[in-house]
Coordinates of C-alpha atoms in Angstrom, one line a residue:
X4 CA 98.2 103.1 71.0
X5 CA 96.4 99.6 71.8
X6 CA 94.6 99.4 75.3
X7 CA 94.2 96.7 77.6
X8 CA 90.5 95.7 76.3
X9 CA 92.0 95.8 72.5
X10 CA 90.3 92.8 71.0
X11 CA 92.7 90.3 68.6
X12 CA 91.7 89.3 65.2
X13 CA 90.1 86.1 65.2
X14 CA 93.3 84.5 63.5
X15 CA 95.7 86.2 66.7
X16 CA 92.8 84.6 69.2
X17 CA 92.9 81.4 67.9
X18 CA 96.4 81.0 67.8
X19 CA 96.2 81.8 71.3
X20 CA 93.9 79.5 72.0
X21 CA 95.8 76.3 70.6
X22 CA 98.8 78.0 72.9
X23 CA 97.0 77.8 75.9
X24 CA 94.8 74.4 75.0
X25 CA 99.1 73.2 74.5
X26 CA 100.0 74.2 78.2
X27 CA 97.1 72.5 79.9
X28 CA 97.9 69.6 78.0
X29 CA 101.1 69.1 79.0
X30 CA 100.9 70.6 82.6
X31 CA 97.4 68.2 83.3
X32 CA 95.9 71.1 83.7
X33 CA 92.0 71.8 84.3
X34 CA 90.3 75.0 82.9
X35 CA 89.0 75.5 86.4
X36 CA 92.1 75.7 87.8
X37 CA 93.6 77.8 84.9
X38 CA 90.3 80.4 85.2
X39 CA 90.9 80.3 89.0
X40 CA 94.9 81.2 88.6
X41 CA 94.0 84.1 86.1
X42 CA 91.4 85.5 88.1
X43 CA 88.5 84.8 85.1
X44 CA 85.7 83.4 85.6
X45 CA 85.2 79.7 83.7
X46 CA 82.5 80.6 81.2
X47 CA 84.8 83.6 80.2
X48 CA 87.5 80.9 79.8
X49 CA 85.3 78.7 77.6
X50 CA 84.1 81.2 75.5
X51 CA 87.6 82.5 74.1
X52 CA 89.1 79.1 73.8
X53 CA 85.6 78.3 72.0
X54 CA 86.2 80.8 69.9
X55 CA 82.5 82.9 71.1
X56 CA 84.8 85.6 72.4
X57 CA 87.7 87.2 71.4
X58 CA 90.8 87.5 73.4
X59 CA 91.5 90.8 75.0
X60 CA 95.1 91.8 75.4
X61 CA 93.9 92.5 79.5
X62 CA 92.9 88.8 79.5
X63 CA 95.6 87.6 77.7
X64 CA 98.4 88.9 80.2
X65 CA 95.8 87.5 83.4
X66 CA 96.8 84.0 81.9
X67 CA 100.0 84.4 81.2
X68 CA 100.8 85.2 85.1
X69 CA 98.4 82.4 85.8
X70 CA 100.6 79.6 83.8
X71 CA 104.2 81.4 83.9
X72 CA 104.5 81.5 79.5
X73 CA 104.1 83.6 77.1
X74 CA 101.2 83.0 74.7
X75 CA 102.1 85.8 72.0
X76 CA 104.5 83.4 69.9
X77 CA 102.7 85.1 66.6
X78 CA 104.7 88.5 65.2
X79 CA 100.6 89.1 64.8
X80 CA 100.0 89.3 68.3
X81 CA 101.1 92.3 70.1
X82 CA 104.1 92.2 72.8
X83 CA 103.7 93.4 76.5
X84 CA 105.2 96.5 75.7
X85 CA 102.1 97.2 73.6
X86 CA 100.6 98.2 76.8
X87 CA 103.0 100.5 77.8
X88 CA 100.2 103.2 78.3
X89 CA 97.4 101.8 79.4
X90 CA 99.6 99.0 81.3
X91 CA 98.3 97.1 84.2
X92 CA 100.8 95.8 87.1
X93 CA 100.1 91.6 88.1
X94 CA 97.5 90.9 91.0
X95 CA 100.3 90.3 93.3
X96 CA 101.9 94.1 92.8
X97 CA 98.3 95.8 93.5
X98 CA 96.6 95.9 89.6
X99 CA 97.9 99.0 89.3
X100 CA 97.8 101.0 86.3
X101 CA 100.9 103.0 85.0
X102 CA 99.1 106.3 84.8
X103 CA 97.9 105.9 88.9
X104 CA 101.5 105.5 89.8
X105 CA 103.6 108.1 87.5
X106 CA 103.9 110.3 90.5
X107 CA 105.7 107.7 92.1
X108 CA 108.3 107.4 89.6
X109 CA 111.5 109.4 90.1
X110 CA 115.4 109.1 91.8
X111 CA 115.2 109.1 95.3
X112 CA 117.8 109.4 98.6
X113 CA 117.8 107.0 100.9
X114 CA 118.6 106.7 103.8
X115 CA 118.5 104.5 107.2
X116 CA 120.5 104.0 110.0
X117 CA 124.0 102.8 109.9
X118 CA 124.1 99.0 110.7
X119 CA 128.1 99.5 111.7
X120 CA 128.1 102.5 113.5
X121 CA 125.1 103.7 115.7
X122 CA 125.7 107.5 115.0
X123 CA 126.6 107.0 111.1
X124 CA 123.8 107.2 108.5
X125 CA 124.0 105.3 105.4
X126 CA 122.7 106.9 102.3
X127 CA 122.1 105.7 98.6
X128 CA 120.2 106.5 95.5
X129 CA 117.1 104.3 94.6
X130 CA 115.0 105.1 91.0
X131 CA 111.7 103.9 90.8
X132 CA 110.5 103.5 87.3
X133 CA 107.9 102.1 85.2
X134 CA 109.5 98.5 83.8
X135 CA 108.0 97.7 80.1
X136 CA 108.5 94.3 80.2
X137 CA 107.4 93.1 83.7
X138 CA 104.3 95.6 83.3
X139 CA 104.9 97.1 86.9
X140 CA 107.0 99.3 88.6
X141 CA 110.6 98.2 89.8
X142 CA 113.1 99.7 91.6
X143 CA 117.2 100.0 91.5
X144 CA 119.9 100.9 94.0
X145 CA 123.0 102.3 92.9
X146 CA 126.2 104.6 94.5
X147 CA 126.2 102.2 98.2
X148 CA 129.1 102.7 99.4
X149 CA 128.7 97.6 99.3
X150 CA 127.7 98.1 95.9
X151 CA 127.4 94.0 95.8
X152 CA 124.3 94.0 97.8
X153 CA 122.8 96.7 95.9
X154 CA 119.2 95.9 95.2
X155 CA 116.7 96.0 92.9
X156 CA 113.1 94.3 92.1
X157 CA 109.6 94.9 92.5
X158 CA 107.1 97.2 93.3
X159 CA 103.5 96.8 94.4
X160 CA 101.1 99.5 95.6
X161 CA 98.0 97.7 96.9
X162 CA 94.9 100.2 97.3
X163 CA 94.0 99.0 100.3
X164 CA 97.1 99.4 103.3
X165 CA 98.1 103.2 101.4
X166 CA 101.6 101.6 102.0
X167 CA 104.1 101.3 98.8
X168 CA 106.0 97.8 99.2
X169 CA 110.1 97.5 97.3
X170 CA 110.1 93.8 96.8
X171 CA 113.8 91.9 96.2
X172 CA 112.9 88.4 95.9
X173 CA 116.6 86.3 94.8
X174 CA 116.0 82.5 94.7
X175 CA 113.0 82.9 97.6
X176 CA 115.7 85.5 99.8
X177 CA 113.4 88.3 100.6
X178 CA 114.2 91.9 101.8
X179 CA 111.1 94.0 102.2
X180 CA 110.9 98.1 102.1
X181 CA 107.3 99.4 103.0
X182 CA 107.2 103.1 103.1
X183 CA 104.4 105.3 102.6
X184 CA 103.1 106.8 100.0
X185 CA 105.1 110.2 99.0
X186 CA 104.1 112.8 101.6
X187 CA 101.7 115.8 100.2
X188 CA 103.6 118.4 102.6
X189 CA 106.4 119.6 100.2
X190 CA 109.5 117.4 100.4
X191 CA 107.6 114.5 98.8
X192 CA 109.5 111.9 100.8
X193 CA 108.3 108.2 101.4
X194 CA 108.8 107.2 105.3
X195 CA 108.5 103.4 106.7
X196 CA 110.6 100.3 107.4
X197 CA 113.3 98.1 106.1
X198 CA 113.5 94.5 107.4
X199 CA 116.5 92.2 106.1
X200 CA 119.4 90.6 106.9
X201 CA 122.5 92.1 108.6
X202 CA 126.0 90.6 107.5
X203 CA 128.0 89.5 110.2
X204 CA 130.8 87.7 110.8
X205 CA 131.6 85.0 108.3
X206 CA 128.8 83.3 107.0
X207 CA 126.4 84.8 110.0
X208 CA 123.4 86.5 109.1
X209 CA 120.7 87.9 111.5
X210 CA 117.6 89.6 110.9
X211 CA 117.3 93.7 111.3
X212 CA 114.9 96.4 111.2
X213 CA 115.1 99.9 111.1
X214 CA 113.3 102.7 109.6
X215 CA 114.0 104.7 106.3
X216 CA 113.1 107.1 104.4
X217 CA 112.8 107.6 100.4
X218 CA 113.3 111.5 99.7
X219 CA 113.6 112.7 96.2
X220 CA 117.3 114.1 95.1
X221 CA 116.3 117.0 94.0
X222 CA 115.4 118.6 97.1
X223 CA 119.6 118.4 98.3
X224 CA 121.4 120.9 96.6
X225 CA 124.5 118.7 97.5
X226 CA 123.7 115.2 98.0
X227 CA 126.1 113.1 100.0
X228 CA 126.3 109.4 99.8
X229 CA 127.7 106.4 101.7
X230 CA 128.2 106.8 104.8
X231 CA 127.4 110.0 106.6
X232 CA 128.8 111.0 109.8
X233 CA 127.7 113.8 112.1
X234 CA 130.1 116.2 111.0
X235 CA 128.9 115.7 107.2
X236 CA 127.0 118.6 106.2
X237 CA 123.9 116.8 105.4
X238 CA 123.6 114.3 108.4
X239 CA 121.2 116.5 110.9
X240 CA 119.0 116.8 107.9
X241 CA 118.9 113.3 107.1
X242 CA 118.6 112.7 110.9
X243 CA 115.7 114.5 110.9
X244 CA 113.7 112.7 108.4
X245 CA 114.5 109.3 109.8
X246 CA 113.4 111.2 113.6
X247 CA 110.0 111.8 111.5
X248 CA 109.2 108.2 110.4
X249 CA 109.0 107.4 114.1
X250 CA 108.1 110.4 115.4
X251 CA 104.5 111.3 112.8
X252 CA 104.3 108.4 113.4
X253 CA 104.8 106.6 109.8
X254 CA 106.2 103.4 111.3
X255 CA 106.6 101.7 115.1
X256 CA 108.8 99.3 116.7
X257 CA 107.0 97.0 119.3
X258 CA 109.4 96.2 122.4
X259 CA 109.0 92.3 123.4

């Protein structure tokens, strides 16, 4: 299975070259800038459009972040998917590779606070899985009880906070779920914050917060979904875990 540091033929890397030499053509583009964008450094740059260097498949996807196109046109050149296993998330997710985050992967509860009734708790399914084509993790919602705003989008898992970020970004709209990473003390679950909009009346929206919690299925025998009241069989549990993300604590909320 090809690697991220697979060299092309010198016929695939020259075809690639003429591609990119085409974009910054028609985009006025320098090579600083381009190098810059794809996080190489210019005398890398030079050398594979030069031709002293193959093209790595590694570099090859750096630059195709950096100008928004794909440069494998050829049926010679291998597709994204071609990196399946030894695939590398974008800058902006955390350069993550898909064997770091497999542990990640899986169908989760979640659950937060009812925004409509303040002793309700609302509770969905969310899968995180490995996404071929984007090279990253994404995530999907499914079984909410206003399946229209049922999410879904990216995943990034910086080394540096220890924080997992689920990303929906629709036409620059952002709704932002940073949790942490799954817990090591048995239950696996992923505590933290949800910050979006709350639907009001008409066309009103107003910014919320609250916490959540990411727990995976399989540790309810009988899941319940939609929206829990006290009487519901699983609602102290799934009190409890939102009481933990303040209470360890995994997240806070600041008073003004």
């Amino acid at each position: 299975m090809p690697t991220p540091d697979k060299e092309l033929s010198a016929e695939q890397s020259q075809q690639v070259a003429d591609t990119i030499r085409e974009e910054i053509a028609r985009r006025r583009m320098s090579r600083q800038a381009l190098a810059e964008q794809a996080k190489l450094s210019l005398s890398t740059l030079e050398k594979v459009l030069g031709g002293r260097r193959p093209f790595t498949l590694a570099t090859i996807v750096r630059l195709e972040q950096a100008l928004g196109a794909s440069l494998r046109k050829s049926e010679g050149v291998l597709p994204a998917a071609a990196l399946v296993i030894g695939g590398i998330a974008p800058d902006s997710l955390g350069a993550y590779s898909r064997r770091s985050v497999g542990w990640i992967e899986g169908t989760y509860l979640t659950v937060r606070p009812s925004f409509g009734d303040k002793e309700a708790i609302y509770a969905y399914r969310t899968e995180i899985a490995w996404d071929d084509a984007a090279s990253s993790l994404s995530f999907r919602e499914s079984e909410r009880l206003d399946a229209a705003y049922s999410q879904h989008g990216e995943v990034a898992v910086p080394n540096q906070s220890g924080f997992i970020y689920l990303v929906t970004n629709r036409h620059g709209q952002h709704r932002l779920i940073t949790v942490s990473r799954p817990t090591q003390s048995g239950s696996g679950a992923m505590y933290g914050i949800i910050t979006t909009l709350l639907a009001g009346r008409g066309s009103q929206l107003t910014p919320i917060a609250a916490p959540i919690a990411l727990i995976p299925i399989v540790n309810f025998a009988t899941p319940t979904l939609g929206r829990i009241s006290p009487d519901d069989v699983n609602h102290a549990a799934y009190r409890e875990h939102l009481r933990r993300t303040l209470d360890e604590p995994f997240a806070m909320f600041m008073q003004g």
